[in-house]
Amino acid sequence: MLWWRGERENVVLLLYNLLQLVLAPVALPALLAAALFREKHRRRLRERFGFGLAAIAGALPDDRPRVWVHALSVGEVRSCRPLVQAIREECGNAVIVLSTTTASGRAMAEGFGAEVDALLAFPFDILPVVRRFQRLVRPDIFILVETDFWPNFLLAARNRGLPVWLVNGRMSAASLRRYRSHRWFFGAIFGSFTRILLQNQNDVAAMRELAGTAAEIVAAGNLKYDAALGVERLAGPPPATVAGRRVLVAGSTHAGEEEILLAVAARLRSQHPDLLLVLAPRDVTRARQLVGLAEGMQLAAACLSDGGGGEVQVLILDRLGALVRWYGAGEVAFVGGSLVAEGGHNPLEPAVLGKPVLFGSFMEDFADIAADLLAAGAAIQVGDGEDLFRQVSRLLADPRSASLLGERAKALVAANRGAARRTAVAVRRTLAGEDGHGPA
């Protein structure tokens, strides 16, 4: 049985697993239907139930410590890469297993190459399934990056005596309200960790309130600063099509703010007839829709996959991974998901490239980073389309101010690096049994 540590955990697990049994007649046919019609879902479904896992785990060396790192999707995979690299350097003989939940996260993780020893699909949170994964993988430490909390997996790991870490943890105001309102559930979840490494000191007290005294809770810094430093290698030279043009890059945009950006670009063209707006929608499948939207506002538009040449005034990025290069080519960068209530996206990618960064008022998911940038005079927060127009217009007219903003942004990223190394050192000490949290 998995009853562990107290009455609350017993109740949570009992209710959670009873709920699974109730929902199974609905959920399983839906999963099977998805697998029946699409091969990628079929393969992912098999992997998440553990088919093929024995062969993967059996190929791993038996005489070396094993570190299992889990990253939910693209954002978490990007954040964890410097940590994986630092663990490889600090614990050179360790076997590193990386799991992801989403297909897009898996696709990005495949680019890690020899940095990891095995890639896995994260198991469905069904008690026999997670027990089998843990039994076959046999990790000496499990590290969860940021989020993806599953009760059966976490409590089963803790029940096995496995050190379970949460790294790069953060709490937005909305998340904290949700955790507190369901404290009976999330208290058991956070109480399953042996160590919680948060992005900043402000969240430590709130996490202690939720997790109790079982976990060691510390502020270790933000892995995203380390991850941003790798962006420079990806930027490359600017595309030839931007030579001699003023370029405004809007990254990770959402419905509702693209209309604002297109209207701003149309107004800016009266001052800068050679302006090119580069739009990178968060969902690239919306690219053709955005072409039509731009053309409806009398702006010549094309997708990157079409070549994007000629007299195009708006270029839509419809390829994953293209945004970083275009951030490097831009004079001014706007980070999307922030003029509408989407929580914002990572402003560090343009910042590390020395670009002046703007974003809207909805930056809850990156509140600490946004606050750091604003406090350093390294970014500008805008309230609406009119404010965005004024600020971009000013930066395009005053290259010196734009350059100073970008220099401050780049310096801030460099000054805040180190979370990955500090965490990797702690992993090495745990694996060596030097801190009482792992195997001797």
Coordinates of C-alpha atoms in Angstrom, one line a residue, residues 2-5 9 12-13 16-17 20 68-71 99 122-127 129-131 133-134 139 141-167 179 185-196 207 211:
L2 CA 1.0 3.6 -0.6
W3 CA -0.2 5.1 2.6
W4 CA 2.5 7.4 3.7
R5 CA 3.1 10.0 6.4
E9 CA -2.1 12.0 2.4
V12 CA -6.0 12.6 -0.9
L13 CA -4.7 9.4 -2.5
Y16 CA -7.7 10.7 -6.2
N17 CA -7.6 7.1 -7.1
Q20 CA -9.6 7.8 -11.6
W68 CA 15.8 11.5 -13.6
V69 CA 14.8 15.0 -14.8
H70 CA 11.2 15.8 -15.8
A71 CA 10.2 18.8 -17.9
S99 CA 11.2 12.8 -19.6
F122 CA 6.3 10.7 -18.6
P123 CA 3.9 8.0 -17.4
F124 CA 0.2 8.3 -17.0
D125 CA -0.5 8.9 -13.3
I126 CA -2.0 5.5 -12.7
L127 CA -0.5 3.8 -9.6
V129 CA 2.1 2.4 -14.2
V130 CA 4.1 4.9 -12.1
R131 CA 5.3 2.1 -9.9
F133 CA 8.4 3.3 -14.3
Q134 CA 10.1 3.9 -11.0
P139 CA 16.6 6.7 -10.3
I141 CA 17.1 11.3 -7.5
F142 CA 14.0 12.6 -9.3
I143 CA 14.0 16.3 -10.3
L144 CA 10.8 18.0 -11.4
V145 CA 11.3 21.3 -13.3
E146 CA 8.7 24.0 -12.4
T147 CA 5.4 22.1 -12.7
D148 CA 3.5 18.9 -13.7
F149 CA 2.4 17.7 -10.2
W150 CA 1.0 14.2 -10.2
P151 CA 0.0 12.7 -6.8
N152 CA 0.5 9.0 -7.5
F153 CA 4.0 9.6 -9.1
L154 CA 5.2 11.9 -6.4
L155 CA 3.9 10.0 -3.4
A156 CA 5.0 6.7 -4.8
A157 CA 8.5 8.1 -5.3
R158 CA 8.6 9.5 -1.8
N159 CA 7.3 6.1 -0.4
R160 CA 10.3 4.4 -2.1
G161 CA 12.7 6.7 -0.2
L162 CA 13.6 8.5 -3.4
P163 CA 14.8 12.1 -3.1
V164 CA 12.2 14.1 -4.9
W165 CA 13.1 17.7 -5.9
L166 CA 11.1 20.6 -7.3
V167 CA 13.5 23.0 -9.1
Y179 CA -3.1 26.3 -3.9
F185 CA -4.8 18.6 -2.0
F186 CA -1.7 20.7 -2.8
G187 CA -0.4 20.5 0.8
A188 CA 0.0 16.7 0.3
I189 CA 1.6 17.3 -3.1
F190 CA 4.2 19.8 -2.0
G191 CA 4.7 17.8 1.2
S192 CA 6.0 14.9 -1.0
F193 CA 9.1 16.8 -2.0
T194 CA 12.3 16.4 0.0
R195 CA 13.8 19.7 -1.5
I196 CA 12.1 22.6 -3.1
M207 CA 5.7 27.4 0.1
A211 CA 4.5 22.1 2.2

